[in-house]
Coordinates of C-alpha atoms in Angstrom, one line a residue:
X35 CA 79.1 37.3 113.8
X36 CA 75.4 37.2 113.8
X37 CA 73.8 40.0 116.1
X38 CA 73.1 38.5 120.0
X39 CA 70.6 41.0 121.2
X40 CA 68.6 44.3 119.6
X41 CA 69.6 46.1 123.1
X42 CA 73.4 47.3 123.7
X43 CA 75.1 47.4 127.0
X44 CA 77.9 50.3 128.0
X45 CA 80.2 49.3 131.0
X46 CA 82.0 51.8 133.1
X47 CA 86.0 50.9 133.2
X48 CA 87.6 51.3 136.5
X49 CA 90.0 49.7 138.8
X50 CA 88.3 46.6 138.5
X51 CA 88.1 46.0 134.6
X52 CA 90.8 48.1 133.5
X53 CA 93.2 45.5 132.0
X54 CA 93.7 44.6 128.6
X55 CA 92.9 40.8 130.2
X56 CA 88.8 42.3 132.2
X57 CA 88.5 44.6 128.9
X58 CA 89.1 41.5 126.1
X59 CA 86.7 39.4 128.8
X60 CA 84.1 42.1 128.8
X61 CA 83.7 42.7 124.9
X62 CA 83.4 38.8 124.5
X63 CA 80.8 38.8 127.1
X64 CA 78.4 41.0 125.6
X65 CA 79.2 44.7 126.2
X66 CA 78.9 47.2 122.9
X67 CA 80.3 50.2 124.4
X68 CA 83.3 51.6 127.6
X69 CA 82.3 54.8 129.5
X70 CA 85.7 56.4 131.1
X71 CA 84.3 58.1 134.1
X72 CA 86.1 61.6 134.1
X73 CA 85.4 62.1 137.6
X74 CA 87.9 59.9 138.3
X75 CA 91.8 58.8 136.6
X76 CA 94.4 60.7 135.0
X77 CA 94.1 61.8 131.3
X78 CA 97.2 59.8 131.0
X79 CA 95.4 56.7 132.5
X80 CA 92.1 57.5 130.6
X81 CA 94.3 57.7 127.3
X82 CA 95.9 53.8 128.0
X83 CA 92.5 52.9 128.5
X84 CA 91.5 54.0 125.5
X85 CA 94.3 52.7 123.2
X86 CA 93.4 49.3 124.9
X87 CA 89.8 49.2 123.9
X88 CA 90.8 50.4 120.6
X89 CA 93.1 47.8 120.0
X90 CA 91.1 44.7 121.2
X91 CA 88.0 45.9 118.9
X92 CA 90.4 46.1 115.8
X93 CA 92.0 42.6 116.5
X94 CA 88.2 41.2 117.6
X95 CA 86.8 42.6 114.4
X96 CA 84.1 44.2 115.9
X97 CA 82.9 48.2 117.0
X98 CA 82.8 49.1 120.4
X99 CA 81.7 52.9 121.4
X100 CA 83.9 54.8 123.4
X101 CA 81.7 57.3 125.8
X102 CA 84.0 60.2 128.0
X103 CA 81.7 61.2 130.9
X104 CA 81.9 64.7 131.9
X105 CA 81.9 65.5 135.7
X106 CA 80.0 68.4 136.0
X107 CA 79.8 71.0 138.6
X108 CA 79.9 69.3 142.0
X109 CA 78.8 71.6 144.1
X110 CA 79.9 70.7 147.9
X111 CA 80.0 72.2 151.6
X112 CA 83.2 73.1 153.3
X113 CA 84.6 71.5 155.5
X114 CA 84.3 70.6 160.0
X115 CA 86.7 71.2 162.9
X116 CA 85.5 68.1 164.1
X117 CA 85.6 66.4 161.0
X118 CA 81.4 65.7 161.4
X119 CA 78.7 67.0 163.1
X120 CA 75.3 65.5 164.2
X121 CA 72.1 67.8 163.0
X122 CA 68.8 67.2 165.1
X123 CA 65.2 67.1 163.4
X124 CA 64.3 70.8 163.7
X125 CA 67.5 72.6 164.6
X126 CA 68.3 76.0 162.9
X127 CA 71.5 75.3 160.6
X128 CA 73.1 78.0 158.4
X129 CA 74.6 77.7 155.1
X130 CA 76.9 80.8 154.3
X131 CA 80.1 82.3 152.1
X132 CA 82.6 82.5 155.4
X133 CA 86.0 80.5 155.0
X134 CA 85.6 79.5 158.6
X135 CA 85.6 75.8 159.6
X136 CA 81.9 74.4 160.2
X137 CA 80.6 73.3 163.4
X138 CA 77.1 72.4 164.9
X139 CA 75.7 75.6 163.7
X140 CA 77.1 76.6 160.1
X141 CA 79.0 75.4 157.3
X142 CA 80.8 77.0 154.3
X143 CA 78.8 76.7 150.6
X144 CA 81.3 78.4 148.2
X145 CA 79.2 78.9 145.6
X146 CA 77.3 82.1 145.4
X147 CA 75.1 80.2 142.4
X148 CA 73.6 78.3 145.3
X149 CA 72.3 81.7 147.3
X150 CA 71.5 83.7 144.2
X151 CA 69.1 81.1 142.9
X152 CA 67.3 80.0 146.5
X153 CA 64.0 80.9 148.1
X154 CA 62.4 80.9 151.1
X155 CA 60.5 77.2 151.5
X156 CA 63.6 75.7 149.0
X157 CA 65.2 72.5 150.1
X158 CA 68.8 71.4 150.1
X159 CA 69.5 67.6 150.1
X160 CA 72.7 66.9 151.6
X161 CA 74.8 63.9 151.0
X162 CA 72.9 62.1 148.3
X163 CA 69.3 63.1 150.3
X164 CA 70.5 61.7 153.6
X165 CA 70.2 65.1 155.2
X166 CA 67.1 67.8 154.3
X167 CA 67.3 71.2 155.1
X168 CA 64.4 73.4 154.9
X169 CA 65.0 76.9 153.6
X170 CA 63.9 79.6 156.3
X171 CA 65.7 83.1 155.2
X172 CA 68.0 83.7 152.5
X173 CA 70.4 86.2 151.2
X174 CA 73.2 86.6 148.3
X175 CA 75.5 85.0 150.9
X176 CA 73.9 82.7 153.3
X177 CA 70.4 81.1 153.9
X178 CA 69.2 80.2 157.5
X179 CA 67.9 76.5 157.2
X180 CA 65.6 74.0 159.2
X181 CA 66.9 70.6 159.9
X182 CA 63.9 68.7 158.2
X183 CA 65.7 65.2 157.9
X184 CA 68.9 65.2 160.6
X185 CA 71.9 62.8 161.0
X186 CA 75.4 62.9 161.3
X187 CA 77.3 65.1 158.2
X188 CA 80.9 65.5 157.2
X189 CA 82.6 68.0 155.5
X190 CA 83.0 68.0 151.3
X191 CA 79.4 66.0 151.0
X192 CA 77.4 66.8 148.0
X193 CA 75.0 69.4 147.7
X194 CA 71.4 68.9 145.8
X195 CA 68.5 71.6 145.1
X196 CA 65.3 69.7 143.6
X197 CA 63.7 73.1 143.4
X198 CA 66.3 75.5 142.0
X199 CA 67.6 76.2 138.8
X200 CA 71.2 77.4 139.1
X201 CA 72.8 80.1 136.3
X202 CA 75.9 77.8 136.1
X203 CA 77.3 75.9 133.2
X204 CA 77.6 72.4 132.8
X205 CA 81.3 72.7 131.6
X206 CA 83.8 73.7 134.2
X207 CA 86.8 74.8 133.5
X208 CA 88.2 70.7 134.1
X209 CA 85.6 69.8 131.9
X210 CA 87.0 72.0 129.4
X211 CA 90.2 70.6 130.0
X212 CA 88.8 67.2 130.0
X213 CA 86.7 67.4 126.9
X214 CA 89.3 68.9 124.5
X215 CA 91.7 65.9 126.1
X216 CA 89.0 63.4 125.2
X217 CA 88.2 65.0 122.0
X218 CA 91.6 65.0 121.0
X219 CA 91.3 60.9 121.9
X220 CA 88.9 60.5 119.3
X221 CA 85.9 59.3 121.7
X222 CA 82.8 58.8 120.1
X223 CA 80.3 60.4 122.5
X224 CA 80.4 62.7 125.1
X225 CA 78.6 62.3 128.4
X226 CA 77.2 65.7 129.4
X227 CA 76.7 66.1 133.1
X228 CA 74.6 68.9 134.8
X229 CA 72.1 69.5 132.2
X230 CA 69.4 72.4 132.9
X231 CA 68.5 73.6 129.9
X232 CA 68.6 73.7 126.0
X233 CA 71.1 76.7 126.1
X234 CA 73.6 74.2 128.1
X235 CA 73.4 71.6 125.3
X236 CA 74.3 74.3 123.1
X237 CA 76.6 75.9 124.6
X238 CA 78.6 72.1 124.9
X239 CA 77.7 71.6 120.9
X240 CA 79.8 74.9 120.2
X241 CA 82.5 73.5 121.3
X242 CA 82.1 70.1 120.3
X243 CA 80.4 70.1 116.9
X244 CA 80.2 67.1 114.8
X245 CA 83.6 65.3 116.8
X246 CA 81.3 63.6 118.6
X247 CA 78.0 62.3 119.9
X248 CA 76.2 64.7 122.7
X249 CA 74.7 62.3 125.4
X250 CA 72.6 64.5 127.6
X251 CA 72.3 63.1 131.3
X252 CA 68.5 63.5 132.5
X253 CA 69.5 64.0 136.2
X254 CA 67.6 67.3 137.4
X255 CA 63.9 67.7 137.3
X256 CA 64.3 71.1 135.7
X257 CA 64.9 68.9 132.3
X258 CA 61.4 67.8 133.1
X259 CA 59.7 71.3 132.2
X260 CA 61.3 71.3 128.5
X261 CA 62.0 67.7 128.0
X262 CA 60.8 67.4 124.4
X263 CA 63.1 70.3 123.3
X264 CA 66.1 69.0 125.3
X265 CA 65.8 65.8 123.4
X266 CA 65.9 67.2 120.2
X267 CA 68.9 68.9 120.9
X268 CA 70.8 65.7 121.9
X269 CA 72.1 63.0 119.6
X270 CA 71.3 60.7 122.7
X271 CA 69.8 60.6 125.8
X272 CA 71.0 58.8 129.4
X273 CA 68.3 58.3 132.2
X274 CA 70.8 59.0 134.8
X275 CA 68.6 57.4 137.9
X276 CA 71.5 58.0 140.6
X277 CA 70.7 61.8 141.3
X278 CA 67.3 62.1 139.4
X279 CA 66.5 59.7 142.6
X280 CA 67.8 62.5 144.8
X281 CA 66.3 65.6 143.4
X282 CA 63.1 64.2 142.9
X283 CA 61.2 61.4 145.2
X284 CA 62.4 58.1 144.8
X285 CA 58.8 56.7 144.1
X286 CA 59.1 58.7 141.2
X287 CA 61.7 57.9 139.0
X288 CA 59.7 54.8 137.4
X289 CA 57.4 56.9 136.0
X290 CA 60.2 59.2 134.9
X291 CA 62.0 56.6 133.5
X292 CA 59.7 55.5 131.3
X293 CA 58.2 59.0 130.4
X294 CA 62.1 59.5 128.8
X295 CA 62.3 56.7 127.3
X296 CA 58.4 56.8 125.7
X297 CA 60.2 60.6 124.5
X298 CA 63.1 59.5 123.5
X299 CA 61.7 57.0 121.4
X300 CA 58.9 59.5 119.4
X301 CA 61.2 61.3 118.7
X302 CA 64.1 58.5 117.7
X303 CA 66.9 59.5 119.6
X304 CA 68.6 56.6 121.3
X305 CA 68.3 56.6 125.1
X306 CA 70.1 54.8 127.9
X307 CA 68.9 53.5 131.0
X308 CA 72.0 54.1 133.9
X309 CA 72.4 53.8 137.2
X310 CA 72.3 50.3 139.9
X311 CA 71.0 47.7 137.4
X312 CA 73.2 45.4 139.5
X313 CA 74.3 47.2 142.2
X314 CA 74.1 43.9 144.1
X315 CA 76.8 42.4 141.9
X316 CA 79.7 44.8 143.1
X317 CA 80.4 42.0 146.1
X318 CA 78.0 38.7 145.2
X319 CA 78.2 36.5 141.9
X320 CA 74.1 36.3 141.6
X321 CA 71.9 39.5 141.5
X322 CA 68.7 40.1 143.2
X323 CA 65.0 39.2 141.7
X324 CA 64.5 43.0 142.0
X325 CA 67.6 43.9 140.0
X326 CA 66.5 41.0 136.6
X327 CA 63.2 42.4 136.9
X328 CA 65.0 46.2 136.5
X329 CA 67.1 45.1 133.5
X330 CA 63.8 43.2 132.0
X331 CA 61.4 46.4 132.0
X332 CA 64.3 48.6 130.5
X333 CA 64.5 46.1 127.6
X334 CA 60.6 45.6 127.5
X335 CA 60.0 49.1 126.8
X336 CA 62.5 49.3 124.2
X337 CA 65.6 51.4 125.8
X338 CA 68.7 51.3 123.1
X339 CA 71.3 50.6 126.1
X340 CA 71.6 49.6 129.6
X341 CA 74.7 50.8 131.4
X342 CA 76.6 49.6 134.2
X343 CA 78.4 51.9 136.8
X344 CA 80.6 50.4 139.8
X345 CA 79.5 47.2 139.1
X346 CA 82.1 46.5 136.4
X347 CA 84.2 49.8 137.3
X348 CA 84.7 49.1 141.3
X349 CA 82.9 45.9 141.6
X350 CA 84.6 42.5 142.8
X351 CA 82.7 40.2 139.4
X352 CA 82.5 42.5 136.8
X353 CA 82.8 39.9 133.8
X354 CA 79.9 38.2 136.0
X355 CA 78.2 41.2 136.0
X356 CA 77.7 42.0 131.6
X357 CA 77.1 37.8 131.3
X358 CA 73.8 38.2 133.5
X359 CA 72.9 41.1 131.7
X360 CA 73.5 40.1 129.0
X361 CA 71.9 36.8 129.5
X362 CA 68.8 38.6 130.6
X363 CA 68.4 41.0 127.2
X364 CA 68.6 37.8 125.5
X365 CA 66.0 36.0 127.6
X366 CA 63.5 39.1 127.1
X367 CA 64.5 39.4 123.6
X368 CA 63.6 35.6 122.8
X369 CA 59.8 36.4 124.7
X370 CA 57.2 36.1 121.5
X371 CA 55.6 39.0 123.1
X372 CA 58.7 41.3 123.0
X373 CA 58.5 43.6 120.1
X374 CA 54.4 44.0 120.7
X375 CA 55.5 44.9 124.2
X376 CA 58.0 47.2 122.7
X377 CA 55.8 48.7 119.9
X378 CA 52.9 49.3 122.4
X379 CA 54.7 50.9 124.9
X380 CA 55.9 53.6 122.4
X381 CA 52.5 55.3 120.7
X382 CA 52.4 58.9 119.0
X383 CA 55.6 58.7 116.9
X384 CA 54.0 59.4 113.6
X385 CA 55.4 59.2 109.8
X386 CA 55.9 63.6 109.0
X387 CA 58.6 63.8 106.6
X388 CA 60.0 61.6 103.6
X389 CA 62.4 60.0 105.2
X390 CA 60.0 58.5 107.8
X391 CA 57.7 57.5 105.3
X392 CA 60.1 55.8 103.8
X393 CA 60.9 53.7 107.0
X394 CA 58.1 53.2 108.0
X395 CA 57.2 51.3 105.1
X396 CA 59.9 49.4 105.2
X397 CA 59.2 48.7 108.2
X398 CA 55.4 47.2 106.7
X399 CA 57.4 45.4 103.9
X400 CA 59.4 43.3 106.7
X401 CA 56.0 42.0 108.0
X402 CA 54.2 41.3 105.2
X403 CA 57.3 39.8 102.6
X404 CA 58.2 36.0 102.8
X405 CA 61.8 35.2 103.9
X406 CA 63.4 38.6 104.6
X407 CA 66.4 37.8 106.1
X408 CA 67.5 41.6 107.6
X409 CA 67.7 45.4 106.9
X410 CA 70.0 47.6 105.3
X411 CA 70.5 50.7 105.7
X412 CA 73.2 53.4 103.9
X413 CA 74.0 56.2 106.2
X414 CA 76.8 59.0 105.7
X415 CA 75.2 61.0 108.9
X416 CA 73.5 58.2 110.9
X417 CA 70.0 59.3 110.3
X418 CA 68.6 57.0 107.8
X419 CA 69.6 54.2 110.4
X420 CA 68.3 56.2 113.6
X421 CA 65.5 56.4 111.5
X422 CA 64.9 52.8 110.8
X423 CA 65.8 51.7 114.6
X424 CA 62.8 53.6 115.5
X425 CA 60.5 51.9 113.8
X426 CA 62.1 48.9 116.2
X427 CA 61.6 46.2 113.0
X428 CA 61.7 42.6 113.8
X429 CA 65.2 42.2 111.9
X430 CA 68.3 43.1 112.7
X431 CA 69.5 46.2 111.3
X432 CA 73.0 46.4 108.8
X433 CA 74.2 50.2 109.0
X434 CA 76.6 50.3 106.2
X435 CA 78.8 53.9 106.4
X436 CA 81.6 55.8 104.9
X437 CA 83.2 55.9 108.3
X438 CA 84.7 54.7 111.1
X439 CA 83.7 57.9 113.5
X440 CA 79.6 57.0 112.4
X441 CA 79.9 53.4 112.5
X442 CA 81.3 53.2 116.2
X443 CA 78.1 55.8 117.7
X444 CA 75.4 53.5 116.0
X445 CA 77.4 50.7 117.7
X446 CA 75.0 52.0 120.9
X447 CA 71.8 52.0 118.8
X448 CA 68.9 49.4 119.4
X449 CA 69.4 46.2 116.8
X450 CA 72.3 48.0 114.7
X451 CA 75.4 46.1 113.7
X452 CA 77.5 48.2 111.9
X453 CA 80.0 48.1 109.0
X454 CA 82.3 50.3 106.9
X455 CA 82.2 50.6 103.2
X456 CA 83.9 54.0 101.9
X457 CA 83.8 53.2 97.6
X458 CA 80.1 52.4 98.3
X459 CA 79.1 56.1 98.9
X460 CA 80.9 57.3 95.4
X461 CA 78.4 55.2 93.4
X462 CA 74.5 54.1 94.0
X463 CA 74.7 51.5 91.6
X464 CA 76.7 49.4 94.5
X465 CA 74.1 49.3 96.6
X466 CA 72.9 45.6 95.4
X467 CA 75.9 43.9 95.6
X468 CA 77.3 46.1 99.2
X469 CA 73.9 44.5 100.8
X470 CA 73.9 40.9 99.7
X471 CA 77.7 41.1 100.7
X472 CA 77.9 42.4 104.1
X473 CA 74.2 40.6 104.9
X474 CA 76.4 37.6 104.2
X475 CA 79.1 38.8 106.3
X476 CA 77.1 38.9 109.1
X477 CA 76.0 35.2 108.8
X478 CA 72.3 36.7 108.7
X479 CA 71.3 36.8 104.5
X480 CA 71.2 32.5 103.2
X481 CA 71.2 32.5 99.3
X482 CA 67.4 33.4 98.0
X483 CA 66.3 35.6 101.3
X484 CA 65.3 39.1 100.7
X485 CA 67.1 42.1 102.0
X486 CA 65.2 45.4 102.6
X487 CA 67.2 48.3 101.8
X488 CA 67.0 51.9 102.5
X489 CA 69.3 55.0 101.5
X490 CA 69.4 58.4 100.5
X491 CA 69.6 59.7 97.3
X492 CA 72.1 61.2 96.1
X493 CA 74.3 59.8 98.7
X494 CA 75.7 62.3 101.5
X495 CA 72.8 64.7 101.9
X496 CA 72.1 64.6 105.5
X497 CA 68.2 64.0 106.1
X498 CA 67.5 62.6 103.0
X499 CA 65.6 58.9 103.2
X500 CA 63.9 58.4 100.0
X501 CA 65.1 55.1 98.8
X502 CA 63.0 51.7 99.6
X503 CA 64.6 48.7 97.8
X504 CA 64.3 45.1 97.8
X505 CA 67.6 42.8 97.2
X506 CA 67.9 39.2 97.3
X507 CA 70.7 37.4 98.6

């Protein structure tokens, strides 16, 4: 099957889409990847889920990525004896340790992370930002607060701090639980929630090693202070817009976006753009101007994926939902000014070892030779194709790999269709015949088009690009 669009879409499996009927709908409407929300569902539900996607790829013929979403510290207040209570602009309001039951005065916060990290002029966004308390006077076990932004509040409501960076781990201990569960699955990426830091990529990578993808979620402006190092240490990167547009100011998460995703692409790590893309569509059939224009300026500046939350998880027309998406990637896609869009947005990524050299030039050889048909690339790790997809070529791009586990996490990367091969990898003399076969394959290659190739040689050393060949079909 011929590739539809450069830029993938994830979907988020809930209630709504969780059938083997809404999941065999959903793949045949466009989406590349399933994200199983750990916040939510049994491991045993999670693990049906995941047999199902499994099995409807293998009998579709086709890869589909399977993402496992860490939940993350939620860090929450206690609860009321009133069950709410209404906070007035400028009212004194404490936050402390105390098991008591709130009232109009105080409420429990049970995490002493909280107290040991605040400071005097710190805010605390309750309840996604509905509520703003200013930070007066502080201890180890409670901080008197001004009611800057009042309103009614109910007990076990989210707590946020835009200007605090907690000593806390990303991976609780149900994280722990979930991740070896989901491990265990065989997922192909894993969604990390709560990231701070370099040391909390890390410390998940420890435990995780090569099993999976790392998908850092860019939702705390602390990531902002070490961004390029934080990318580098991540096999992918997620835009997570939902609480980046409560930590920071709202206005701002534009400009954040596409500072990430400019990142992202120097330094060719795939990135995805989350969070309300169709919020709309949870309870109509047609989205909003707003929300096409959203999607649009994601795919215009060259994002890998788009990702749907409760619109296909939750959502009353999630099959709806991925066909306007995915009618609208196609729609930019087919703009003649798309890929100078996409190339102009992205400027500083420079050619500094071999391998990008070597892609970069094939990436020259696609423009300037008559009738090249697509790109193929050999890749045992994934990094000679990551490394082409940068370069965001005006051909689709053939990843040809020795596995199933590779294959299914470049499923997510921008213009990749991927295929496995495992007799190609014992012998580069193959190479030739592998290309013109699975170019074929894909209905792209006719009989007397070219097919740019690139590999590493020998085959299996990680890093090492340094084969530019030209095959015709």
């Amino acid at each position: 099957m011929p590739i539809n669009t450069r830029t993938k879409i994830l979907a988020t499996l809930g209630p709504s889409s969780n059938t083997e009927e809404k999941i065999s709908a959903l793949i045949d409407a466009g989406v590349d990847g399933f994200r199983l929300n750990f916040s939510h569902g049994t491991h045993e539900e999670h693990q049906g889920i995941y047999q199902l996607v499994r099995k409807l790829a293998k009998e579709k013929g086709v890869q589909v990525t399977v993402v496992a979403d860490m939940q993350g510290p939620k860090l929450r207040i206690g609860m009321f004896k009133d069950g709410k209570v209404l906070l007035h602009k400028g009212q004194k309001f404490t936050l402390d340790m105390k098991n008591d039951l709130g009232d109009e005065n105080r409420v429990t916060l049970p995490h002493k992370e909280i107290f040991e990290a605040l400071k005097v002029g710190d805010k605390l966004l309750v309840n996604d930002g509905n509520i703003v308390l200013n930070v007066l006077k502080c201890n180890k076990e409670s901080a008197l607060t001004e009611v800057e932004v009042g309103g009614f509040i109910s007990g076990h409501k989210g707590v946020n701090l835009p200007n605090s960076s907690l000593n806390i781990s990303p991976l609780t201990p149900k994280d722990l639980d979930d991740l070896e569960f989901a491990l265990g699955l065989g997922v192909d990426c894993i969604c990390l929630s709560f990231v701070q830091r370099v040391s909390d990529i890390k410390e998940a990578r420890k435990i995780i090693g090569k099993r999976a993808w790392i998908i850092s979620k860019l939702e705390k402006p602390q990531v902002l202070d070490d961004l390029d190092n934080i990318i580098k240490a991540s096999d992918m990167i997620m835009v997570a817009r939902g609480d980046l547009g409560v930590e920071c100011p709202i206005v701002t998460v534009p400009v954040l976006q596409k500072r990430i995703v400019s990142k992202c692409r120097i330094f060719g790590k795939p990135v995805i753009v989350a969070t309300q893309m169709l919020e709309s569509m949870m309870n109509a059939p047609m989205p909003t101007r707003a929300e096409v224009s959203d999607i649009a300026n994601a795919v215009y500046d060259g994002c890998d994926v788009v990702m749907l939350s409760g619109e296909t998880a939750a959502g009353n027309y999630p099959v709806e939902t991925v066909q306007t998406m995915h009618g609208v990637i196609q729609q930019v896609e087919s703009d003649p000014k798309y890929l100078e869009n996409v190339h102009h947005f992205c400027q500083g990524s420079n050619c500094n070892s071999e391998a990008h050299a070597i892609t970069h030039a094939a990436g020259e050889v696609v423009k300037t030779l008559d009738k090249v048909a697509c790109i193929a690339t050999f890749s045992v790790s994934g990094a000679t194709t990551l490394a082409m997809a940068q370069e965001r070529p005006n051909l689709p791009i053939i990843s040809i790999n020795p596995t199933e586990e590779i294959a299914r996490r470049l499923n997510l990367v921008w213009g990749v269709k991927t295929y496995i091969d495992t007799k190609v990898f014992e012998s580069f003399d193959n190479i030739e015949t592998v290309s013109r076969a699975f170019a074929s394959l894909s209905g792209l290659a006719k009989k007397g088009e070219h097919i740019v190739v690139t590999a590493g040689y020998p085959f299996g050393r990680v890093g090492s690009t340094n084969v530019l060949h030209i095959v015709k079909a």
